[in-house]
Short mmCIF file of N, CA and C in Angstrom, two decimals:
data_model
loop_
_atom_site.label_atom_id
_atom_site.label_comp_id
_atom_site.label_asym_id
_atom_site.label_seq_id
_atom_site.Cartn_x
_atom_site.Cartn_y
_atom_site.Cartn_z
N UNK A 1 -54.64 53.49 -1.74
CA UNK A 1 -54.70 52.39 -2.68
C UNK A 1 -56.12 52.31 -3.25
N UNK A 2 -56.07 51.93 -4.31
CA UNK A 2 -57.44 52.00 -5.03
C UNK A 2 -58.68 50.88 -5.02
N UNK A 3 -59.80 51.03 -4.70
CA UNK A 3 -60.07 49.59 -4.30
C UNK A 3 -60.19 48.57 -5.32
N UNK A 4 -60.06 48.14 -6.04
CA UNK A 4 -59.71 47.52 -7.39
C UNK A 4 -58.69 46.44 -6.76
N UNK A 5 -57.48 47.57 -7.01
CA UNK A 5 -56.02 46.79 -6.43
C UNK A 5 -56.22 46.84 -5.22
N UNK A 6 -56.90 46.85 -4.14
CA UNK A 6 -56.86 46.33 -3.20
C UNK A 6 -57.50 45.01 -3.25
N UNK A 7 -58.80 45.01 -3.40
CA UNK A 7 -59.26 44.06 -4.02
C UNK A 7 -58.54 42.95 -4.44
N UNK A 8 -57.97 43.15 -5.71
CA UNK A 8 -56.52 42.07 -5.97
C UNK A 8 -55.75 41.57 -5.28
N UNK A 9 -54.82 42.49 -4.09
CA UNK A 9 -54.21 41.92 -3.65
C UNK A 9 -54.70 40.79 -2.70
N UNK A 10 -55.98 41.39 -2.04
CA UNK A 10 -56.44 40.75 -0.94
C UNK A 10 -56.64 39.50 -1.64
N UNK A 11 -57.44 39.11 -2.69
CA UNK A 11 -57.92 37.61 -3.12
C UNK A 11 -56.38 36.92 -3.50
N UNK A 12 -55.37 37.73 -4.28
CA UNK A 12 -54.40 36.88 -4.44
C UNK A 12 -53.55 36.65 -3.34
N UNK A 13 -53.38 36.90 -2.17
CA UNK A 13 -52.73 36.97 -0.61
C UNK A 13 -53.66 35.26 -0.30
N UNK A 14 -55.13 35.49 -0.92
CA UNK A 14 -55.66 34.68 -0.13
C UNK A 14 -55.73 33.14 -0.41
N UNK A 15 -55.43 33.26 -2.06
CA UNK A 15 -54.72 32.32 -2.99
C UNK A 15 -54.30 32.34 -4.24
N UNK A 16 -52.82 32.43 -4.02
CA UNK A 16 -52.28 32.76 -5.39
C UNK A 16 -52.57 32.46 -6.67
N UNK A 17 -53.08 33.40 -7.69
CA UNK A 17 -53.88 32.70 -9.01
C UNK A 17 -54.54 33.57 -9.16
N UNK A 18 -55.62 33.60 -7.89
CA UNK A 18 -56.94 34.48 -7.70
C UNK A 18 -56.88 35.99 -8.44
N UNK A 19 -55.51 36.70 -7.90
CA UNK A 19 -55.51 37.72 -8.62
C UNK A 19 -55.43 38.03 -10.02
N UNK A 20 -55.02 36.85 -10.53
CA UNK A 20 -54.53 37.15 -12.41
C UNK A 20 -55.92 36.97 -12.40
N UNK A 21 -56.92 36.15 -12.15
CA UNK A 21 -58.25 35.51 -12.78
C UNK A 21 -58.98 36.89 -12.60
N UNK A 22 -58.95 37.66 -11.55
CA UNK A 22 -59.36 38.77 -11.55
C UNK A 22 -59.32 39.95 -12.20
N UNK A 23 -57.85 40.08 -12.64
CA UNK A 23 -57.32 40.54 -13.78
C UNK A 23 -57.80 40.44 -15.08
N UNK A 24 -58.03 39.15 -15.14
CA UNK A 24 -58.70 38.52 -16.75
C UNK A 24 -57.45 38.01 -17.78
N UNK A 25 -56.10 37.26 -16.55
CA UNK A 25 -55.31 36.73 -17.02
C UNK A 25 -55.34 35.46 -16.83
N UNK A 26 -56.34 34.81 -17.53
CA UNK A 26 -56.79 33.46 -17.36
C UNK A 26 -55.63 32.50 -17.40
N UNK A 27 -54.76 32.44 -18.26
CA UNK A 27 -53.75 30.84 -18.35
C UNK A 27 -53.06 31.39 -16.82
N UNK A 28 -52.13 32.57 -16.99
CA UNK A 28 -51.52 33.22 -15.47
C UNK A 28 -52.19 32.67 -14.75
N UNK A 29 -53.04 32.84 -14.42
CA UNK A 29 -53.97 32.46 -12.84
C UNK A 29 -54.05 31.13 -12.76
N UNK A 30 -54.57 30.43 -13.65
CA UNK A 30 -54.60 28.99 -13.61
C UNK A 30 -53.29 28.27 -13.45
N UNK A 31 -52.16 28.79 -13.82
CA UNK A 31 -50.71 28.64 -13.93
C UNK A 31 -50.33 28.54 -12.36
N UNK A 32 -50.60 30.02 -11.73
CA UNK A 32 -49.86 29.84 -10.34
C UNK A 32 -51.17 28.75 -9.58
N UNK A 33 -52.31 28.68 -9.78
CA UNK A 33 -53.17 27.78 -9.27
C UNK A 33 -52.80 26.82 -8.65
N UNK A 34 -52.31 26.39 -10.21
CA UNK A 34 -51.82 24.46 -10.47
C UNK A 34 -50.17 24.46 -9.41
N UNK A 35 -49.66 25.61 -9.83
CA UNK A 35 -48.15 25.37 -9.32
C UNK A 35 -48.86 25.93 -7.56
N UNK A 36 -49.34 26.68 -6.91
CA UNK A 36 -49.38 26.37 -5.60
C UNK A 36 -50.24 24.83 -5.30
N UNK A 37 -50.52 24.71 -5.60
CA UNK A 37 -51.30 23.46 -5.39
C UNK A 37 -50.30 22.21 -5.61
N UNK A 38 -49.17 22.33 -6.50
CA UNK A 38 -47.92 20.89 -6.75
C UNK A 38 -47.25 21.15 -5.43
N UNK A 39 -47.07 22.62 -5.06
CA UNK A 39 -46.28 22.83 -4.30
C UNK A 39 -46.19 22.48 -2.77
N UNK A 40 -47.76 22.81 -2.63
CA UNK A 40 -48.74 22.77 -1.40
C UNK A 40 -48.69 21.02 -1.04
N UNK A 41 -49.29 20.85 -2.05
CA UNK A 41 -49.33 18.94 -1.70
C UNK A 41 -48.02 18.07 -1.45
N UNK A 42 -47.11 18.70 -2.07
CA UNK A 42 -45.66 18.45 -2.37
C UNK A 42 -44.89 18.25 -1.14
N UNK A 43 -45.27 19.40 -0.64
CA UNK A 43 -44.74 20.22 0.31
C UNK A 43 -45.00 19.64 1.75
N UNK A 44 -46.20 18.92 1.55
CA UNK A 44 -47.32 18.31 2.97
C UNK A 44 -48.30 19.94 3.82
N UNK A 45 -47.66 21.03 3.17
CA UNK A 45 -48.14 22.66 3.62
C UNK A 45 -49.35 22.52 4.53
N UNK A 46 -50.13 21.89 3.88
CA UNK A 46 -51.90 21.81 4.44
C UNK A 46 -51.94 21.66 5.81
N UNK A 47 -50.64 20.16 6.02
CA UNK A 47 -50.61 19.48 7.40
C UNK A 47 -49.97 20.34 8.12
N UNK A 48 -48.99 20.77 7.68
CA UNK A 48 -48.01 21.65 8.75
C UNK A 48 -49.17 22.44 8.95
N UNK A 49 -49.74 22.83 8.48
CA UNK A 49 -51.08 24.27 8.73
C UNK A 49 -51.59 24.14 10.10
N UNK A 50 -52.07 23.05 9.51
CA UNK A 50 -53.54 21.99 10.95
C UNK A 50 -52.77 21.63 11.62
N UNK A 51 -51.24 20.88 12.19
CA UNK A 51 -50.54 21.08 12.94
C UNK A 51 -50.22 22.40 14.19
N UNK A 52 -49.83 23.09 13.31
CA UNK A 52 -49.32 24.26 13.83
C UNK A 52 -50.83 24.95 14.77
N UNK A 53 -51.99 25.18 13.91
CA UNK A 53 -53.06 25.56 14.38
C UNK A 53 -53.40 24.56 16.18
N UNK A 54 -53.06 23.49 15.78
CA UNK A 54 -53.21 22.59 16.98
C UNK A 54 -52.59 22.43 18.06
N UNK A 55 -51.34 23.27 17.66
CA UNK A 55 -50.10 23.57 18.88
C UNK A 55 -49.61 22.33 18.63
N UNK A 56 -49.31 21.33 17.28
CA UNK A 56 -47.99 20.26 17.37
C UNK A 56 -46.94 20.56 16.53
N UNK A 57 -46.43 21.75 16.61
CA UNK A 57 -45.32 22.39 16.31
C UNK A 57 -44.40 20.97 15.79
N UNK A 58 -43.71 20.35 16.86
CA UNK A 58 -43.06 19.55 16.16
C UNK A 58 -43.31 18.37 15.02
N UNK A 59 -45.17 17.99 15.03
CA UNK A 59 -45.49 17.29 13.94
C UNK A 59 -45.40 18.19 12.84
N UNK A 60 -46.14 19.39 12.91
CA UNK A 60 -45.66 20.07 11.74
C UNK A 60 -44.46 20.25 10.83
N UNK A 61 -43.53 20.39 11.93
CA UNK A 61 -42.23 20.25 11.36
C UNK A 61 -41.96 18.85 10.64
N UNK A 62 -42.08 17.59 11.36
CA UNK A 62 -41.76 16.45 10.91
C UNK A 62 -42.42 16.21 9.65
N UNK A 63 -43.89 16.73 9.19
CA UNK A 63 -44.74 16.40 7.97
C UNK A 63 -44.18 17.14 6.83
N UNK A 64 -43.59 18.64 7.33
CA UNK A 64 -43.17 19.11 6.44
C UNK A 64 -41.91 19.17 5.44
N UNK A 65 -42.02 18.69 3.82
CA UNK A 65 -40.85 18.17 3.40
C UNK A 65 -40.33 19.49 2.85
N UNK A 66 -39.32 20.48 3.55
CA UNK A 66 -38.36 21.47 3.11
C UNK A 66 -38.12 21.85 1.70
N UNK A 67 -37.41 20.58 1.10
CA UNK A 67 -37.43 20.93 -0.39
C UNK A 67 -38.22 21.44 -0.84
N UNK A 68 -39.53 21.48 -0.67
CA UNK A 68 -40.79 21.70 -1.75
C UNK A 68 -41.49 23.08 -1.45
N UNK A 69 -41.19 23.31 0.03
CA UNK A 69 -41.74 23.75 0.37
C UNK A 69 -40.65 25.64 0.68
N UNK A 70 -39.71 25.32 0.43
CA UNK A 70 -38.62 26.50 0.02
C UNK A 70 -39.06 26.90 -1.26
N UNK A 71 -39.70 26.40 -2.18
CA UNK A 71 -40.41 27.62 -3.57
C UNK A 71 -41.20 28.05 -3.16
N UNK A 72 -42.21 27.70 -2.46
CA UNK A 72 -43.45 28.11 -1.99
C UNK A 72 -43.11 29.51 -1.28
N UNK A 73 -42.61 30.49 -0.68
CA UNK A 73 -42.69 32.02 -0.76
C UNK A 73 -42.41 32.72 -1.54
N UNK A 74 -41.25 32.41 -2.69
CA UNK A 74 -40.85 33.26 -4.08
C UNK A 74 -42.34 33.34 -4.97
N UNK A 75 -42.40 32.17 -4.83
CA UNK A 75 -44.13 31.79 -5.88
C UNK A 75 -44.85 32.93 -5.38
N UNK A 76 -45.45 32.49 -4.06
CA UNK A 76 -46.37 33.25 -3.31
C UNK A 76 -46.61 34.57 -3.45
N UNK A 77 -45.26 35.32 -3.34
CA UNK A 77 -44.84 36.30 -3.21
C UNK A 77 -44.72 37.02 -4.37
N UNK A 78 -44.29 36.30 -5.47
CA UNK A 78 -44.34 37.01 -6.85
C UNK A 78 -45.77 36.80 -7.51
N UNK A 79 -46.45 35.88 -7.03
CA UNK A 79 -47.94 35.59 -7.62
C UNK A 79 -48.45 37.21 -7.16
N UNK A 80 -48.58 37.23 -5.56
CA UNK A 80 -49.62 38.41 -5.01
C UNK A 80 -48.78 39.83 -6.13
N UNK A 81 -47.43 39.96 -6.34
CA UNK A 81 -46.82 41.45 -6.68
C UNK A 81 -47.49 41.38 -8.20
N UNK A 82 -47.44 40.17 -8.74
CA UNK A 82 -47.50 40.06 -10.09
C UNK A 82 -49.40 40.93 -10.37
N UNK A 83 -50.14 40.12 -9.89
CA UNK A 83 -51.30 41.00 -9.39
C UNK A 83 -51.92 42.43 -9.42
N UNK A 84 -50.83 42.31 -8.33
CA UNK A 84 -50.84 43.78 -7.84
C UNK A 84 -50.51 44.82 -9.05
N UNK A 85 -49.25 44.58 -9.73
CA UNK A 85 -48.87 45.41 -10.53
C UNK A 85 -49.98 45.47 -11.60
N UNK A 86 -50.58 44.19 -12.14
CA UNK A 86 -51.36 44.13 -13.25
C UNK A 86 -52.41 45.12 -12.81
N UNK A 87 -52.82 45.05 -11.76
CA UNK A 87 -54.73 45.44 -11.38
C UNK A 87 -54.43 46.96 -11.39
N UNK A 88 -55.46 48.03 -12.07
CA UNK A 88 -55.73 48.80 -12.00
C UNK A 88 -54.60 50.28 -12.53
N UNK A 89 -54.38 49.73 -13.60
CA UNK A 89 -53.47 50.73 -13.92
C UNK A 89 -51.62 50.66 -13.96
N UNK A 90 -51.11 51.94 -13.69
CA UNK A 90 -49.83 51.67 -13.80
C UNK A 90 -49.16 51.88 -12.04
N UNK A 91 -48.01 51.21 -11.96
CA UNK A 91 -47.26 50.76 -10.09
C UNK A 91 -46.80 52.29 -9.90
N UNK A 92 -46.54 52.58 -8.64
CA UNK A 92 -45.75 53.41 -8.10
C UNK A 92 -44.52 52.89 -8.38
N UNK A 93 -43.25 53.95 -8.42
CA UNK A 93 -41.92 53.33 -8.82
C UNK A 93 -41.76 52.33 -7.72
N UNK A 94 -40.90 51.73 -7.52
CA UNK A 94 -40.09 50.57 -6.80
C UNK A 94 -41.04 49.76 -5.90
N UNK A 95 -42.39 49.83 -6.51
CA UNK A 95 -43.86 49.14 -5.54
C UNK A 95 -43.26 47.34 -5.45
N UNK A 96 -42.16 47.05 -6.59
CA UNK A 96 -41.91 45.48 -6.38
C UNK A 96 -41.05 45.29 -4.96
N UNK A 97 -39.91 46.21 -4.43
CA UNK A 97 -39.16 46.09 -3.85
C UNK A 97 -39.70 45.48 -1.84
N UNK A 98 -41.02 46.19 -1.94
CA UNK A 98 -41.41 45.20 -0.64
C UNK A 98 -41.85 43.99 -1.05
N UNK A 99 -42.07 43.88 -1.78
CA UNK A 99 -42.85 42.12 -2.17
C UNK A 99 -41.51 41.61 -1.75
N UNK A 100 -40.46 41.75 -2.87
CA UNK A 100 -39.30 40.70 -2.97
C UNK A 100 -38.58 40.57 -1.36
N UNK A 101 -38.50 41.60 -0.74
CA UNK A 101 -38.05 41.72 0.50
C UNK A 101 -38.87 40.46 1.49
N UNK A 102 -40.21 40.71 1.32
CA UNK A 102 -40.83 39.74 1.73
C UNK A 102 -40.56 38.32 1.08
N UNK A 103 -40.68 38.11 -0.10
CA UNK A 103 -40.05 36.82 -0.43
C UNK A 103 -38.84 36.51 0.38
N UNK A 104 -37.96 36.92 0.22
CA UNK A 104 -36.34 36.87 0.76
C UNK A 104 -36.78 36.42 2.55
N UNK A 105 -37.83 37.58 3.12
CA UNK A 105 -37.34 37.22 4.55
C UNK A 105 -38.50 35.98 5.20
N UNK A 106 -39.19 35.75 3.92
CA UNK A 106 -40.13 34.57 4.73
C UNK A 106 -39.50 33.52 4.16
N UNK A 107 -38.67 33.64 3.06
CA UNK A 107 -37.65 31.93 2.94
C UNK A 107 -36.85 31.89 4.18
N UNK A 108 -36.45 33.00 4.61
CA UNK A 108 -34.91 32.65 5.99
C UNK A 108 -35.77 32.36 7.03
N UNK A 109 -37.06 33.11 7.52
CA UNK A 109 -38.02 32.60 8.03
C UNK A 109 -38.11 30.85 8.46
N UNK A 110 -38.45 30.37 6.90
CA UNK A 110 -38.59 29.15 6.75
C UNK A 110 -37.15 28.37 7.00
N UNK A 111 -36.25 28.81 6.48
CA UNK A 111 -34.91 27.66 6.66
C UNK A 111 -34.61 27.54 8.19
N UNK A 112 -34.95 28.68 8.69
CA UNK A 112 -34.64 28.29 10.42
C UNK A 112 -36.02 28.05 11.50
N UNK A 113 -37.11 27.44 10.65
CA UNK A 113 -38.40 27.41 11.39
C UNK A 113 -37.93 25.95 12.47
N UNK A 114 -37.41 25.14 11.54
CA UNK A 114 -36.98 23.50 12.33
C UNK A 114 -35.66 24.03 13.64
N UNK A 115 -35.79 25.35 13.69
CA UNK A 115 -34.47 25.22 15.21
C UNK A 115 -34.57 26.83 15.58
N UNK A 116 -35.36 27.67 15.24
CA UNK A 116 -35.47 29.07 16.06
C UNK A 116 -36.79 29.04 16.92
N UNK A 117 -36.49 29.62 18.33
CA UNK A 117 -37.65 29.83 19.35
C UNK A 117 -37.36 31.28 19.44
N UNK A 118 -38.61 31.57 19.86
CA UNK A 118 -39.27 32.85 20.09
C UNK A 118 -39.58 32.80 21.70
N UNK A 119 -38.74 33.56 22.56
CA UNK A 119 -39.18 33.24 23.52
C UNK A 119 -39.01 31.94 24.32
N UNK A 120 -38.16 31.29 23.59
CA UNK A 120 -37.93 29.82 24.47
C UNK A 120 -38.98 28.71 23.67
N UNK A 121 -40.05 29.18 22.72
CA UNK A 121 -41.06 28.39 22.09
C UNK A 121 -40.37 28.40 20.70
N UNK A 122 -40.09 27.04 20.22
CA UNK A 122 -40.23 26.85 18.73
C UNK A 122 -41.59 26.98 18.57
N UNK A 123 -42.26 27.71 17.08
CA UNK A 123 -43.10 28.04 16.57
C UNK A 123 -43.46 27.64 15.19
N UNK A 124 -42.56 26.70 14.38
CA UNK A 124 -42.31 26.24 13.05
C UNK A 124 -42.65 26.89 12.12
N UNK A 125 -42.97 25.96 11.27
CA UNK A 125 -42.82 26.17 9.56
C UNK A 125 -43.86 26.90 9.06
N UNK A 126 -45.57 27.16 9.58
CA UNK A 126 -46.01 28.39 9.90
C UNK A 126 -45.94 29.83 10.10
N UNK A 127 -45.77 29.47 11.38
CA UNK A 127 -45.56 31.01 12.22
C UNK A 127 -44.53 31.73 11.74
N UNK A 128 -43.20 30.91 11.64
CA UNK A 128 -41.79 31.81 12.01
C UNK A 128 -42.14 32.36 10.87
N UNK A 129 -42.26 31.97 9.78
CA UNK A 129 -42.19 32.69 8.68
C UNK A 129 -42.89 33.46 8.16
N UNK A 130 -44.60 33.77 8.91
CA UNK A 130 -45.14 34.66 8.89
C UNK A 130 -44.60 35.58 9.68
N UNK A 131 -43.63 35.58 11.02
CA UNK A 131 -43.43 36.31 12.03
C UNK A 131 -42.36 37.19 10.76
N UNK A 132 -41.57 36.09 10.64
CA UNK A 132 -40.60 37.15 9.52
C UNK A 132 -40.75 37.52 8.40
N UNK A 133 -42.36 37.51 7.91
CA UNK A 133 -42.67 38.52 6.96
C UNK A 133 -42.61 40.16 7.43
N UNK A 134 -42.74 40.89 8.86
CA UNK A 134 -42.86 41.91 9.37
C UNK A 134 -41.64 42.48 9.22
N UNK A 135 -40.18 42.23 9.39
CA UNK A 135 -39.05 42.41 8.80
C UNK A 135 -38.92 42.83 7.44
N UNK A 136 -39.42 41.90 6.35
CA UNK A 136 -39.29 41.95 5.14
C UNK A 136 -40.21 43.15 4.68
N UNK A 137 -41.23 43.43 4.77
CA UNK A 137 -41.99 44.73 4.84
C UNK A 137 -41.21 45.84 5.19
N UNK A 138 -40.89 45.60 6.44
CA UNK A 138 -40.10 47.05 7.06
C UNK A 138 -38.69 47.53 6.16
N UNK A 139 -38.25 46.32 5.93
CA UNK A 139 -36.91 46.65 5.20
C UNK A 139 -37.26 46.86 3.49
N UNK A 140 -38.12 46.08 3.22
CA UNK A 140 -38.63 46.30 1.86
C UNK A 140 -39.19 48.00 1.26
N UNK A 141 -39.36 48.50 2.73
CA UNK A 141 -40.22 49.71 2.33
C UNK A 141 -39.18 50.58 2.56
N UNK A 142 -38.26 50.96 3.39
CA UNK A 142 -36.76 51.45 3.96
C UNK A 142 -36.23 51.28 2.60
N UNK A 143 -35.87 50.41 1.53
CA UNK A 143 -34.93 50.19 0.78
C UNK A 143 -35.73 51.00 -0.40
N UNK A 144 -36.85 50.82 -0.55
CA UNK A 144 -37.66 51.70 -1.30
C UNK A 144 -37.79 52.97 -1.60
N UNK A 145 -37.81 53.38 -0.29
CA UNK A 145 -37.60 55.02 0.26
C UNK A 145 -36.22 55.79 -0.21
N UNK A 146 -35.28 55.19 -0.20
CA UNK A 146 -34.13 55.33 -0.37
C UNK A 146 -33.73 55.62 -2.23
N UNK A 147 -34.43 54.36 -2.53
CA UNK A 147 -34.36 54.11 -4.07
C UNK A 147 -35.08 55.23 -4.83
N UNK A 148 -36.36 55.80 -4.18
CA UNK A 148 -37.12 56.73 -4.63
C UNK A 148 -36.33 58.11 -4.43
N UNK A 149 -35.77 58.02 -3.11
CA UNK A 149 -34.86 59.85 -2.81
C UNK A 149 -33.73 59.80 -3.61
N UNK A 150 -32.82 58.73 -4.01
CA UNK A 150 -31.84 58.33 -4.68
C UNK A 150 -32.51 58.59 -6.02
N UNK A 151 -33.72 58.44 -7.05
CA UNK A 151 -34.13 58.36 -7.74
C UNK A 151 -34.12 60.01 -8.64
N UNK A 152 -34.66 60.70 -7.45
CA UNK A 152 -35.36 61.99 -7.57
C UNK A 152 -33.74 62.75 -7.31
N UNK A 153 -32.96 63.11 -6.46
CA UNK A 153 -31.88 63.74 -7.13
C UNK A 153 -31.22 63.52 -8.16
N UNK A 154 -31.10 65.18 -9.01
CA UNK A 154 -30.12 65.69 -9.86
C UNK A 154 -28.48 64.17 -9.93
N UNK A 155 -28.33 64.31 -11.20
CA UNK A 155 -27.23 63.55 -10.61
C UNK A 155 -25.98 64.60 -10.98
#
């Protein structure tokens, strides 16, 4: 990876926006800015954060209002790809297909953070759904692989 687009991804991973501004897609960046930030506050996100960090799993859960907070990985997730694709040239074929995978498996992540344990530990609205970003990667890149060998044979 080139360090450019690495670069990118890393600042937009670190807040969505960051990467278009880097880009020099000023309204874009300011766009997902404003919308993680409706979403974030919306959402109560911040608290579940400092919760979770504190080991009160279940306050986290209770602060956190679901509705708002179910856009918040599609966003996320299409902010960092959106980025990515822009910075430094042109994508490898099917480079979107792990992002979206990841979108997909950190929402299911999230819908079962209020009632899945790991181990006998609920872990909430945090963790689980970072835990099940590692899924969405693996399968994102598997479905990729496939799309690319599928791609490249004769038909």
């Amino acid at each position: 990876m080139k360090e450019k687009r690495l670069e990118i991804l890393l600042w937009s991973i670190a807040f969505p926006g960051f990467g278009q501004l880097l880009n020099g897609h000023l309204i874009k960046g300011l766009a997902f800015i404003l919308l993680e930030v409706i979403l974030n506050v919306n959402s109560s996100f911040n608290m579940a954060i400092v919760h979770s960090f504190h080991g009160n799993i279940e306050k986290a859960i209770e602060v956190t209002d679901y509705q708002w907070l179910m856009f918040y990985p599609c966003v996320y997730m299409f902010a960092v790809w959106d980025a990515y694709r822009e910075a430094d040239g042109e994508c490898a074929p099917y480079a979107f297909v792990p992002f979206a995978f990841c979108a997909y498996s950190v929402t299911i992540g999230l819908i079962y953070s209020p009632l899945f344990k790991v181990g006998g530990v609920l872990i909430g609205p945090v963790w689980l759904p970072i835990l099940f970003l590692l899924p969405g990667i693996v399968i994102g890149l598997f479905i990729r692989s496939l799309l690319l060998r599928s791609s490249r044979r004769p038909s």
